[in-house]
CSV table of C-alpha atoms in Angstrom, one decimal:
chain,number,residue,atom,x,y,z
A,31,UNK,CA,101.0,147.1,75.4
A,32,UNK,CA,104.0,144.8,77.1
A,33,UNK,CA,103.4,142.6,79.3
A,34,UNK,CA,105.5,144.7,81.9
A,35,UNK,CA,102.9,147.5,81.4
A,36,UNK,CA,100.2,145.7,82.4
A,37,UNK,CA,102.0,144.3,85.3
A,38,UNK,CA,102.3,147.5,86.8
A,39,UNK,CA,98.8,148.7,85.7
A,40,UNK,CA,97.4,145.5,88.4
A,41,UNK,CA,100.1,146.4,91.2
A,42,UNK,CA,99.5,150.1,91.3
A,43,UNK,CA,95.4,149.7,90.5
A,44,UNK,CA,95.9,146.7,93.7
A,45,UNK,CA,97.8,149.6,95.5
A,46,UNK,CA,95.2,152.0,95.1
A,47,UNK,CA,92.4,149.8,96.4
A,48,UNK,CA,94.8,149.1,99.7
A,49,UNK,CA,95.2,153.0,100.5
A,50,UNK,CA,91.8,153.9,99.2
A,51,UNK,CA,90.7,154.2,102.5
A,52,UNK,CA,93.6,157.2,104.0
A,53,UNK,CA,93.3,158.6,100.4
A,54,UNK,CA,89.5,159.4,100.9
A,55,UNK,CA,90.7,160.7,104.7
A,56,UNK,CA,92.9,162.7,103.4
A,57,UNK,CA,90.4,164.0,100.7
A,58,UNK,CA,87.7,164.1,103.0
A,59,UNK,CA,89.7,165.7,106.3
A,60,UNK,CA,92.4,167.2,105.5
A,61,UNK,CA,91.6,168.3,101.8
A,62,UNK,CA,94.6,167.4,100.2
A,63,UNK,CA,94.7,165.4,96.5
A,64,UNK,CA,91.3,167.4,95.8
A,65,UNK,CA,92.5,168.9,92.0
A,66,UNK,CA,94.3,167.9,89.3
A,67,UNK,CA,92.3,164.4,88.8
A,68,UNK,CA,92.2,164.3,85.4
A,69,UNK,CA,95.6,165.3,84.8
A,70,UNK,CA,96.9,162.4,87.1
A,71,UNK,CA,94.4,159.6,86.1
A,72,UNK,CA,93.9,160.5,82.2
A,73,UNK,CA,96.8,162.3,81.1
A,74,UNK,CA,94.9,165.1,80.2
A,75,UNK,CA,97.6,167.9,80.2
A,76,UNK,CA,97.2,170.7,77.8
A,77,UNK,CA,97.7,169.7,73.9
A,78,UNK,CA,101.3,171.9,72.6
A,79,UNK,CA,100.2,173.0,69.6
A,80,UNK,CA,103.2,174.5,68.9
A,81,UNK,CA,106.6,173.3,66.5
A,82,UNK,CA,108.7,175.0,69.0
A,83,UNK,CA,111.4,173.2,71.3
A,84,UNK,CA,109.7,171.8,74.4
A,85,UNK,CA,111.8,171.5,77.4
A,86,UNK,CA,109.0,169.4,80.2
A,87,UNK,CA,110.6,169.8,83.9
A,88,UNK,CA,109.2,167.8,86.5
A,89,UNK,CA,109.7,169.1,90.0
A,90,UNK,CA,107.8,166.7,92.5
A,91,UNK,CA,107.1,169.4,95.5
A,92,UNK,CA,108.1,172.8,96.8
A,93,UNK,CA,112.0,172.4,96.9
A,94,UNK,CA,112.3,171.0,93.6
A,95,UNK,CA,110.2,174.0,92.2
A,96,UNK,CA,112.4,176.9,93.9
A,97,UNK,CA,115.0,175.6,91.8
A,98,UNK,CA,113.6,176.3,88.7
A,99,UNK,CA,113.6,179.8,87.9
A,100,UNK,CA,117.3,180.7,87.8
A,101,UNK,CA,117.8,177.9,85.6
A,102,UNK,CA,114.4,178.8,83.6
A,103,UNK,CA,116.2,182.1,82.9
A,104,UNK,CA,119.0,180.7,81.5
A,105,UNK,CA,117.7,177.8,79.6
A,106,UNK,CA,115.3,180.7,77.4
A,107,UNK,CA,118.3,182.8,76.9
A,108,UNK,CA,120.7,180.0,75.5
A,109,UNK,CA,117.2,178.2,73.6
A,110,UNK,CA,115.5,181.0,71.7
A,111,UNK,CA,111.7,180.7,71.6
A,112,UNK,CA,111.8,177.4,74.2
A,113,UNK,CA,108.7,176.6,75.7
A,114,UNK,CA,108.6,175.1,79.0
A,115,UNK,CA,105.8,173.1,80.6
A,116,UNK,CA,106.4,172.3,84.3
A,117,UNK,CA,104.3,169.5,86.2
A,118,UNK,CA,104.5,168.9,89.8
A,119,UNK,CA,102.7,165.8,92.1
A,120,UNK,CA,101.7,168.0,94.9
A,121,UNK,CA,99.2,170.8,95.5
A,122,UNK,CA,101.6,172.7,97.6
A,123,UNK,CA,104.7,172.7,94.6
A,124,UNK,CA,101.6,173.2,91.9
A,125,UNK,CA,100.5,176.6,94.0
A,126,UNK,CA,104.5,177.6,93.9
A,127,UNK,CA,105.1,176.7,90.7
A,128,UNK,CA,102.1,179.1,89.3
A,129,UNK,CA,103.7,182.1,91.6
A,130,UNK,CA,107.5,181.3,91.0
A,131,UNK,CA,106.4,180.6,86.9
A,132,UNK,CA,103.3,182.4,86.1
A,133,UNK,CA,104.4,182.4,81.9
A,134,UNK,CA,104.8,179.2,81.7
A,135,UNK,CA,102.9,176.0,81.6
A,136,UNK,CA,102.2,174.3,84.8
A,137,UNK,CA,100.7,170.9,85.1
A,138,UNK,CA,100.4,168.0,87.7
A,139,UNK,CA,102.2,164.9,86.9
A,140,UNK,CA,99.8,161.9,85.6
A,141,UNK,CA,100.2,158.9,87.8
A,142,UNK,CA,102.3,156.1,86.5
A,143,UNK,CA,99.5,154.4,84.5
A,144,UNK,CA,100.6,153.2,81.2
A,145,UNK,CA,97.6,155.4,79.5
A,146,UNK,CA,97.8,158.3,81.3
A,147,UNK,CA,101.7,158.6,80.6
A,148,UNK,CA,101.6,158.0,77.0
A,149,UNK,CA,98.4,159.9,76.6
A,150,UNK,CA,100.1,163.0,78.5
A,151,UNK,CA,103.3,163.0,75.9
A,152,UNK,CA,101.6,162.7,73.1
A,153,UNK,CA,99.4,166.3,74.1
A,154,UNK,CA,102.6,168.1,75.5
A,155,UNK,CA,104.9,166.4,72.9
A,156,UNK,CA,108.4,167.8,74.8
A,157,UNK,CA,111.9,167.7,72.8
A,158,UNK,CA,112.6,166.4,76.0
A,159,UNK,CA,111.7,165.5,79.9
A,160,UNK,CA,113.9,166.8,82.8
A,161,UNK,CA,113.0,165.0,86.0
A,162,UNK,CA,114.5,167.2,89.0
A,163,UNK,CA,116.8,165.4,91.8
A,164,UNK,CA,114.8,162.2,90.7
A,165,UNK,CA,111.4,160.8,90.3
A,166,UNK,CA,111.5,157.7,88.5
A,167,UNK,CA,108.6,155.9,87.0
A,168,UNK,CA,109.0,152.5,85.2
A,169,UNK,CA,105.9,153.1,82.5
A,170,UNK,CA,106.5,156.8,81.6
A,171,UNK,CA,110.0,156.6,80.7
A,172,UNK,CA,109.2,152.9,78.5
A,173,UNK,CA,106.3,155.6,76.7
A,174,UNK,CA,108.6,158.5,76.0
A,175,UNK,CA,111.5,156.0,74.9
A,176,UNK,CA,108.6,154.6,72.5
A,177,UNK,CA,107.8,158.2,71.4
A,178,UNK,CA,111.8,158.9,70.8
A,179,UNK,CA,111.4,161.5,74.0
A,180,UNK,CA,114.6,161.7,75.7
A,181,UNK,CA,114.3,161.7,79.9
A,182,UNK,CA,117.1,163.1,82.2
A,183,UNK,CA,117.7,163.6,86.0
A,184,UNK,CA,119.5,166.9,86.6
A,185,UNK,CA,120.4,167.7,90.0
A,186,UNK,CA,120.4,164.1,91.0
A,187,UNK,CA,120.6,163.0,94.4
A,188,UNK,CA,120.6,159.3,95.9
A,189,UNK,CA,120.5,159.1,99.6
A,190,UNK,CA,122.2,156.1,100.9
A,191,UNK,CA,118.7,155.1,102.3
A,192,UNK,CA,117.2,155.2,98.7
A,193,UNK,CA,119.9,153.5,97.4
A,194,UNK,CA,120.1,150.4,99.7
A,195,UNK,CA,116.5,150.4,98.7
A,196,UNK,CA,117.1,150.5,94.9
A,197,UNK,CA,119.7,148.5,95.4
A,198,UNK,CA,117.3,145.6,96.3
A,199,UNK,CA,115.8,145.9,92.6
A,200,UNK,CA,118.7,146.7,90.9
A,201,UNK,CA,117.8,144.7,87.9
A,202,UNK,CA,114.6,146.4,87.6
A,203,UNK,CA,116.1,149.7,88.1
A,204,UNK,CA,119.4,149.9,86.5
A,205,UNK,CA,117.8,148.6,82.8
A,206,UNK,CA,115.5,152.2,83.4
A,207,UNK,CA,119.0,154.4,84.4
A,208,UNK,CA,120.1,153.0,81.3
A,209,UNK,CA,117.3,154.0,79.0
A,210,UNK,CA,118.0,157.8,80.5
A,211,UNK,CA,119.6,160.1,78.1
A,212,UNK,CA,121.3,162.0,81.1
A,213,UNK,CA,122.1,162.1,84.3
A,214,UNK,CA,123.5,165.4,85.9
A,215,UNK,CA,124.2,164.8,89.6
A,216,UNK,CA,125.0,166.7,92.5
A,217,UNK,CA,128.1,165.4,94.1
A,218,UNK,CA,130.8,162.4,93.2
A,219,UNK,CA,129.4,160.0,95.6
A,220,UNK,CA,125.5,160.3,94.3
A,221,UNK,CA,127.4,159.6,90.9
A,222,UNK,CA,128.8,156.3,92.0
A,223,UNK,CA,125.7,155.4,93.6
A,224,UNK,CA,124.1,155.6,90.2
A,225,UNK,CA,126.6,154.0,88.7
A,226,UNK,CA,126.5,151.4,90.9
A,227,UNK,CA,122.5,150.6,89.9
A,228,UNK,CA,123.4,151.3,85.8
A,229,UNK,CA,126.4,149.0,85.9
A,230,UNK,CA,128.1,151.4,83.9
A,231,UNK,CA,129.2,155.1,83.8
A,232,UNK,CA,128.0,156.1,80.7
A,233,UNK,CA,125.5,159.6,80.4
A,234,UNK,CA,126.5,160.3,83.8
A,235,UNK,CA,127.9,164.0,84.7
A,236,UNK,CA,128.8,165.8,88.2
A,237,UNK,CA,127.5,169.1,88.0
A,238,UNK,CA,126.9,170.1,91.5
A,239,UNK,CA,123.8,171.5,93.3
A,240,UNK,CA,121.8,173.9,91.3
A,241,UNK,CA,120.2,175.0,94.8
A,242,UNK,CA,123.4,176.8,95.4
A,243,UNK,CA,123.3,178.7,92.3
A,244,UNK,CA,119.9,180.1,93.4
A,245,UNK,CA,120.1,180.8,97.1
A,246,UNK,CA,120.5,184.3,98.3
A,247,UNK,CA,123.2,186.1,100.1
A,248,UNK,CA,122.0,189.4,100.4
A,249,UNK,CA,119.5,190.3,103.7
A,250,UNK,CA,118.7,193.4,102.1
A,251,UNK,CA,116.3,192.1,99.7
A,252,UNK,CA,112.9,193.4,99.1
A,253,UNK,CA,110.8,190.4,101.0
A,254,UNK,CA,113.4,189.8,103.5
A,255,UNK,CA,112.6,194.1,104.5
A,256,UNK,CA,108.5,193.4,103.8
A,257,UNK,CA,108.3,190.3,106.5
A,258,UNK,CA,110.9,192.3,109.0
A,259,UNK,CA,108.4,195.3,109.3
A,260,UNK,CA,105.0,193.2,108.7
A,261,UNK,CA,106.5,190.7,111.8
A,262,UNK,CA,107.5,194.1,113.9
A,263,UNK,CA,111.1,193.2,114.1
A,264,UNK,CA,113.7,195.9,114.9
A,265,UNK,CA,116.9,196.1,114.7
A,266,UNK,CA,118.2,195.6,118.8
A,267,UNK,CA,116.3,192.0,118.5
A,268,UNK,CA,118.2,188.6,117.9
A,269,UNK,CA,116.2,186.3,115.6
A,270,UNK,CA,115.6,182.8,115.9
A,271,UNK,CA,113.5,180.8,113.0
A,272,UNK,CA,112.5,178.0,113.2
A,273,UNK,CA,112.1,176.4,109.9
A,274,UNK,CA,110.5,173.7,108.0
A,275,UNK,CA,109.3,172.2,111.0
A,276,UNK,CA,107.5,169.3,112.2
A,277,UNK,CA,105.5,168.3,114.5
A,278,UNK,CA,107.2,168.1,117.9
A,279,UNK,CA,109.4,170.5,116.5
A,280,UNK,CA,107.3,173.5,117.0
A,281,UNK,CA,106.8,172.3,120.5
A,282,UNK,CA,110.5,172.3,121.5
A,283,UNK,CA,111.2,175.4,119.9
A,284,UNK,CA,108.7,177.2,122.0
A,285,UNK,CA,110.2,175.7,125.2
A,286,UNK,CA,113.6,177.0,124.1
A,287,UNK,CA,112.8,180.0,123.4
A,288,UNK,CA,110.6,180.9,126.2
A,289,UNK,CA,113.6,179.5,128.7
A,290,UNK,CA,116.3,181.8,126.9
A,291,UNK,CA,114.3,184.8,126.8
A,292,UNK,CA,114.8,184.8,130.7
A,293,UNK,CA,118.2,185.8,130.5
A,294,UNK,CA,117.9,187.0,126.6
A,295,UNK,CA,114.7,188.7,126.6
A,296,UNK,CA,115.8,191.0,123.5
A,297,UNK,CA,115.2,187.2,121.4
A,298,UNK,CA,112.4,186.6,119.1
A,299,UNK,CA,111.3,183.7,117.6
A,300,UNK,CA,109.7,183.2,114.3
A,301,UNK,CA,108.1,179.5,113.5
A,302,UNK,CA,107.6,178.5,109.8
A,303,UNK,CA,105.8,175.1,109.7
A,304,UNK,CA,107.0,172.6,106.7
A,305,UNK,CA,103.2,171.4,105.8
A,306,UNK,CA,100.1,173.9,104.7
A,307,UNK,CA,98.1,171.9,106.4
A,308,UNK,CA,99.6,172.0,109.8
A,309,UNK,CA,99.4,176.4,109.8
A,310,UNK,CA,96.4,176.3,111.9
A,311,UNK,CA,97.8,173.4,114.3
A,312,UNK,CA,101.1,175.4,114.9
A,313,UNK,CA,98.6,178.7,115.7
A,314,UNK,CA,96.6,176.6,118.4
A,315,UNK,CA,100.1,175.5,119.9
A,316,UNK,CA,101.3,179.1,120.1
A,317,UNK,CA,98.3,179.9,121.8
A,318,UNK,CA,98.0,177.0,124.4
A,319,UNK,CA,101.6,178.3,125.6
A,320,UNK,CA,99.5,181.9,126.6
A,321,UNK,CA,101.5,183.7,123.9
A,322,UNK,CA,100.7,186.8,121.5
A,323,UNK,CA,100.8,185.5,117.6
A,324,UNK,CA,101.7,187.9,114.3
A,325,UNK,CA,101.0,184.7,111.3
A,326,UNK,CA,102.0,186.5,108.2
A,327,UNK,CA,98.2,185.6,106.1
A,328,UNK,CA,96.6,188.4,108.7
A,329,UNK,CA,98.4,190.7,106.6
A,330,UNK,CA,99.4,191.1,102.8
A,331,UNK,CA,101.2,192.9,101.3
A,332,UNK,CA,99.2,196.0,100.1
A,333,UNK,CA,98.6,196.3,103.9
A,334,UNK,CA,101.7,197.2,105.8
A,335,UNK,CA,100.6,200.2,107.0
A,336,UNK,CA,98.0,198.3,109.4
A,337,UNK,CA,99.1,197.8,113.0
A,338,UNK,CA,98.9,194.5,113.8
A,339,UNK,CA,98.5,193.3,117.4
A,340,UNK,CA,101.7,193.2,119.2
A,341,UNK,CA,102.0,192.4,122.9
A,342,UNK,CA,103.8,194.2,125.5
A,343,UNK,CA,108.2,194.7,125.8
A,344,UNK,CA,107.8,191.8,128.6
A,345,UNK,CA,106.1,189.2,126.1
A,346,UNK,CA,106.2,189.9,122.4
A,347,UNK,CA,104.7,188.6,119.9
A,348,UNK,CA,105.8,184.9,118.7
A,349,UNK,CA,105.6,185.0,114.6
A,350,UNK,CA,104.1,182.6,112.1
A,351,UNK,CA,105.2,182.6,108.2
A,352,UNK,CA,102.2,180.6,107.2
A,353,UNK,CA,102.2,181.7,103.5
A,354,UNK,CA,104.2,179.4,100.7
A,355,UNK,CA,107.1,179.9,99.1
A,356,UNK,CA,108.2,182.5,101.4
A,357,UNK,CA,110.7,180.6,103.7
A,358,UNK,CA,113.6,181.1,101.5
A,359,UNK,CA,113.1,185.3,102.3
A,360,UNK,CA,112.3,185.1,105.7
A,361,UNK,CA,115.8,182.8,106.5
A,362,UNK,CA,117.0,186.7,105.7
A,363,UNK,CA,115.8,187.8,109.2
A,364,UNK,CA,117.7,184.6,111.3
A,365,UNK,CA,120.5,185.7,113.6
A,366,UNK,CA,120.0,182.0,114.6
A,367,UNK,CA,118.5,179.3,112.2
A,368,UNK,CA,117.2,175.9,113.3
A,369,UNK,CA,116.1,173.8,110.5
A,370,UNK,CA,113.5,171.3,111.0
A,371,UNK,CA,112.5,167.8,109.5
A,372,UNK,CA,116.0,166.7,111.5
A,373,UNK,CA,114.5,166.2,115.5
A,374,UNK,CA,112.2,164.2,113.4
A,375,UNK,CA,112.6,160.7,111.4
A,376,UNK,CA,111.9,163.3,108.0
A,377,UNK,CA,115.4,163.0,107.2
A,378,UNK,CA,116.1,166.8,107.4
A,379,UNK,CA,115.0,169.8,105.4
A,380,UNK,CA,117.3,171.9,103.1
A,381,UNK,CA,119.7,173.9,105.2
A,382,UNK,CA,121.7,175.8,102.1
A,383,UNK,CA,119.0,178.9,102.7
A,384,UNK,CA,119.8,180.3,105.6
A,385,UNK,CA,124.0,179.0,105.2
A,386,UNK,CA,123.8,181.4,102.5
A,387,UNK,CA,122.2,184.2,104.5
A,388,UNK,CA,125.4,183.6,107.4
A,389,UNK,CA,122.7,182.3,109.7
A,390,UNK,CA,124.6,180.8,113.0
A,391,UNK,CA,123.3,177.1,112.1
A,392,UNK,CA,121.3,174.7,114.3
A,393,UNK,CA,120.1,170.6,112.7
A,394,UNK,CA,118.9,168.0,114.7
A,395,UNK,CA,121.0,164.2,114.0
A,396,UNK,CA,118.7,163.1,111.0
A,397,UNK,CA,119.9,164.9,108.3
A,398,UNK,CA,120.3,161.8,106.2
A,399,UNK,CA,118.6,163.5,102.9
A,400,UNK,CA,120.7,166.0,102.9
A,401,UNK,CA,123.8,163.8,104.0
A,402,UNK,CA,127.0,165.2,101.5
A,403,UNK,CA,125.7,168.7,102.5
A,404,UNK,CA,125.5,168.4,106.2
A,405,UNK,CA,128.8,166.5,106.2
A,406,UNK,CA,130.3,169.3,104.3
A,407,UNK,CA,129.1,172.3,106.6
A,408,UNK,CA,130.3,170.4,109.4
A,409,UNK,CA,133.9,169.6,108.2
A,410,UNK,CA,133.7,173.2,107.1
A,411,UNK,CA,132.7,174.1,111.1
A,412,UNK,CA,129.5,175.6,109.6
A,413,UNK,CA,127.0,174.2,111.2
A,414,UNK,CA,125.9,172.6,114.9
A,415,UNK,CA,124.7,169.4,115.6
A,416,UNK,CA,121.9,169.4,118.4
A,417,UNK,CA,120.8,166.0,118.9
A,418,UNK,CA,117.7,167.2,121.2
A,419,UNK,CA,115.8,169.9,123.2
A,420,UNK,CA,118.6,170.5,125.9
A,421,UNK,CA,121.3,170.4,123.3
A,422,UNK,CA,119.1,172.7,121.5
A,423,UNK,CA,118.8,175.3,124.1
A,424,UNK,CA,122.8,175.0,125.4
A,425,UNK,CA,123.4,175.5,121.4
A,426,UNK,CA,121.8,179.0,121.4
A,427,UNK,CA,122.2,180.3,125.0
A,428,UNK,CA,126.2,179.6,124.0
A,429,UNK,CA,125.1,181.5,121.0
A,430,UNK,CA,123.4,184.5,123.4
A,431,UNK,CA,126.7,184.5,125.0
A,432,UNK,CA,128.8,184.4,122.5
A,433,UNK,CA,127.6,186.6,119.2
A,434,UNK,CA,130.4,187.1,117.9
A,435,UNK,CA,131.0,183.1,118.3
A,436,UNK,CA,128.0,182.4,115.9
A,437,UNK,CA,128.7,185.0,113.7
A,438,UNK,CA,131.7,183.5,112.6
A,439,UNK,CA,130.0,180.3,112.3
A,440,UNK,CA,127.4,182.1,110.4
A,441,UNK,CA,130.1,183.6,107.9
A,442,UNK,CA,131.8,179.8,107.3
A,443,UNK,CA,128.3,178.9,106.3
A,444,UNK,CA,127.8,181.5,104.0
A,445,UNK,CA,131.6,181.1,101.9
A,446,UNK,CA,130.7,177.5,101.7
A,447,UNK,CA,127.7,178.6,99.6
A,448,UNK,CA,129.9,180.8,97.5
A,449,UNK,CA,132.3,178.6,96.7
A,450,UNK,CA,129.6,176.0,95.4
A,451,UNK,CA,128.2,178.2,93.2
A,452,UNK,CA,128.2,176.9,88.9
A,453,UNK,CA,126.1,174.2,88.4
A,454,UNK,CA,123.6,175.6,86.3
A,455,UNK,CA,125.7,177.0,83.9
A,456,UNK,CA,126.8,173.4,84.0
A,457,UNK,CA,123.6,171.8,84.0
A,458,UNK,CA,122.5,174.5,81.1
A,459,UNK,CA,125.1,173.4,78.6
A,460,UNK,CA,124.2,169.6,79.0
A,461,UNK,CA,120.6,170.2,78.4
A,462,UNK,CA,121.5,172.4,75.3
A,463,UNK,CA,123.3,170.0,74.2
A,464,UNK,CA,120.1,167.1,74.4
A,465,UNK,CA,118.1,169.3,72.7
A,466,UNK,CA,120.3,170.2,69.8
A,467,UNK,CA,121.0,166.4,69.4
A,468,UNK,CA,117.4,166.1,69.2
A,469,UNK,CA,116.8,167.9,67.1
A,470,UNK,CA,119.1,166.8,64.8
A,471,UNK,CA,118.6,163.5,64.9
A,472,UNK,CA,114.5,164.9,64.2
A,473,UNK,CA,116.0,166.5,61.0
A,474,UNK,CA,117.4,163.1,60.1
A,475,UNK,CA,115.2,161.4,60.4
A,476,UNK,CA,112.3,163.9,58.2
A,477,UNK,CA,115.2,163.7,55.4
């Protein structure tokens, strides 16, 4: 084993020890990190027994996932007989996965230990590794470069935070960019940020976002109708969601609704929290403010037929998607969208959903993950700026006052999402492309 490997065995087993303590509260309290063990700390994925071409995509959490299946589709049509084994790190994007890709093989992700890596490629043994966005890991890559795996970034994005942070270690980084087979990214400026850690060009492509490709346009669509009746929405109300929130977010939405709904009262307000874990919290919240609550896990469904409790014309019912992978269909019912993780120091949440709905279009100032996007909708006047609670109420009572106003802005949103549309085909033909080129070189090398 190099000595490099063994350096970073001691710094993450040293890092370990340091956080063993919020790791066991976490376990403990909040039951997160409690399955998958052996997968993570031994490498123990399934053993591929199968000749087949192996395509291994690793999608870290929820939003990486929802962008597999379109380009799943395509990859099995182009790649006859493909196999695909998808890991994930967290439980949340592990429970999506399964739903999102129930034939396929779905994994967690082994932790960065030099014999859980090489042990987990030798059992899965992929034609090759597509890491989604990115989710770079010094000893996994230096074991499937040792196994003659390529490893590629598709959908590649590097916030200027991340890169001023890479950019620090650039000469422990850009060696690993340079060991990748390909990287497919999502704009011209993420390019030249990784070209910038590389020192070079080379392997790198512009593909654009494969989230656009996937996003839906139509509100008509089969969940969209399910959560509209099983939330008792009709059609006279005006929908606000708040989505992919955080805590205060939750908060401050409730204040603004409850102060439009004076003049509005025809507004309802659905809250989607961005953490599992935080369902039950966002409940208790609703309730302290003296409010009736529909959550969407009182009722699946097989049971639409049940009435639900629903409070009087004067205060209806505030609504809760606390299910997963749903957030994408219910961004169908917004009139008015807010899109959390962006009153917060999160960085922002992804706010292409609901611009591809037509969704009038509400962030908060800390959009900084999603930087080239936000810009974009903004030079394109499709979407608001509300840098706090007040700007956030004036936002939609302007709205209330003005429909036709935010529908406009709604329908800027939603061409901007058209015309981004093409980057899986894209992204398809360069991973084609690896695998034949694997293959041949496999062929090659059997001769």
């Amino acid at each position: 084993m190099p000595l490099y490997s063994y350096i970073l065995n001691l710094a993450y087993c040293l890092l370990l020890v340091v956080a063993s303590p919020l790791i066991c509260y976490r376990i403990l309290v909040l039951k997160k990190y409690r399955s998958g063990w052996e997968q993570k700390f031994l490498g123990s994925l399934p053993v591929r027994e199968s000749q087949r071409p192996c395509l291994w995509f690793h999608a870290v959490s929820v939003g990486e996932v929802l962008q597999l299946p379109p380009l799943v589709r395509a990859l099995e049509a182009k790649i006859p007989g493909v196999e695909i084994v998808v890991t994930t790190t967290t439980h949340t994007g592990f429970a999506v996965a399964e739903e999102k890709l129930p034939e396929h093989e779905i994994c967690y992700f082994p932790l960065d230990f030099s014999w859980a890596v090489q042990r987990a490629l030798k059992r899965v043994r992929p034609t090759a590794v597509i890491l989604v966005e990115m989710e770079l890991w010094p000893n996994f890559v230096l074991a499937a470069e040792k196994l003659q795996i390529p490893v590629s970034i598709i959908n590649g994005r590097l916030s200027e935070k991340s890169f001023r942070g890479y950019w620090r270690i650039r000469k422990l980084i850009g060696p690993l960019l340079n060991r990748l087979d390909l990287i497919a990214t999502q704009t011209e400026t993420y390019a030249k940020r990784f070209q910038k850690l590389k020192g070079n060009d080379e392997r790198i492509h512009v593909t654009g976002s494969i989230k656009f490709d996937g996003i839906e346009v139509e509100r008509n669509n089969s969940l969209t109708d399910e959560l509209r009746m099983m939330f008792q929405l009709n059609a006279s109300q005006i929908i606000l969601v708040a989505g992919s929130t955080q805590s205060p977010e939750e908060r401050l939405a409730l204040e603004v609704y409850l102060e439009a709904r004076r003049r509005f009262p025809d507004l309802r307000l659905i809250l989607v929290p961005r953490h599992q874990e935080r369902f039950e919290e966002v409940a208790g919240i609703v309730k302290s403010f003296g409010l009736p609550l529909i959550r969407r896990s009182d009722q699946g469904e097989n049971d639409l037929n049940v009435v639900l409790p629903f409070s009087n014309v004067e205060q209806p019912s505030v609504c809760l998607l606390d299910t997963l992978g749903e957030l994408k269909a219910c961004w169908g019912l917004a009139d008015f969208a807010f899109v959390g993780g962006s009153l917060t120091n999160r960085g922002g949440q992804n706010m292409i959903e609901p611009a591809g709905y037509g969704a009038a279009l509400m962030l908060g100032p800390n959009t900084w993950n999603f930087k080239d996007v936000v810009d974009a909708l903004i030079q394109h006047h499709a979407a608001t700026v509300v840098g706090d609670q007040a700007d956030f109420l004036d936002t939609l009572r302007d709205w209330l006052e003005d429909p036709n106003s935010a529908k406009r802005q709604g329908a800027r949103a939603q061409n901007f999402v058209l015309n981004q549309r093409g980057a899986t085909s894209r992204t398809v033909n360069l991973i084609t492309s690896l695998v034949v080129d694997t293959d041949a070189i496999s062929c090659e090398r059997a001769a």
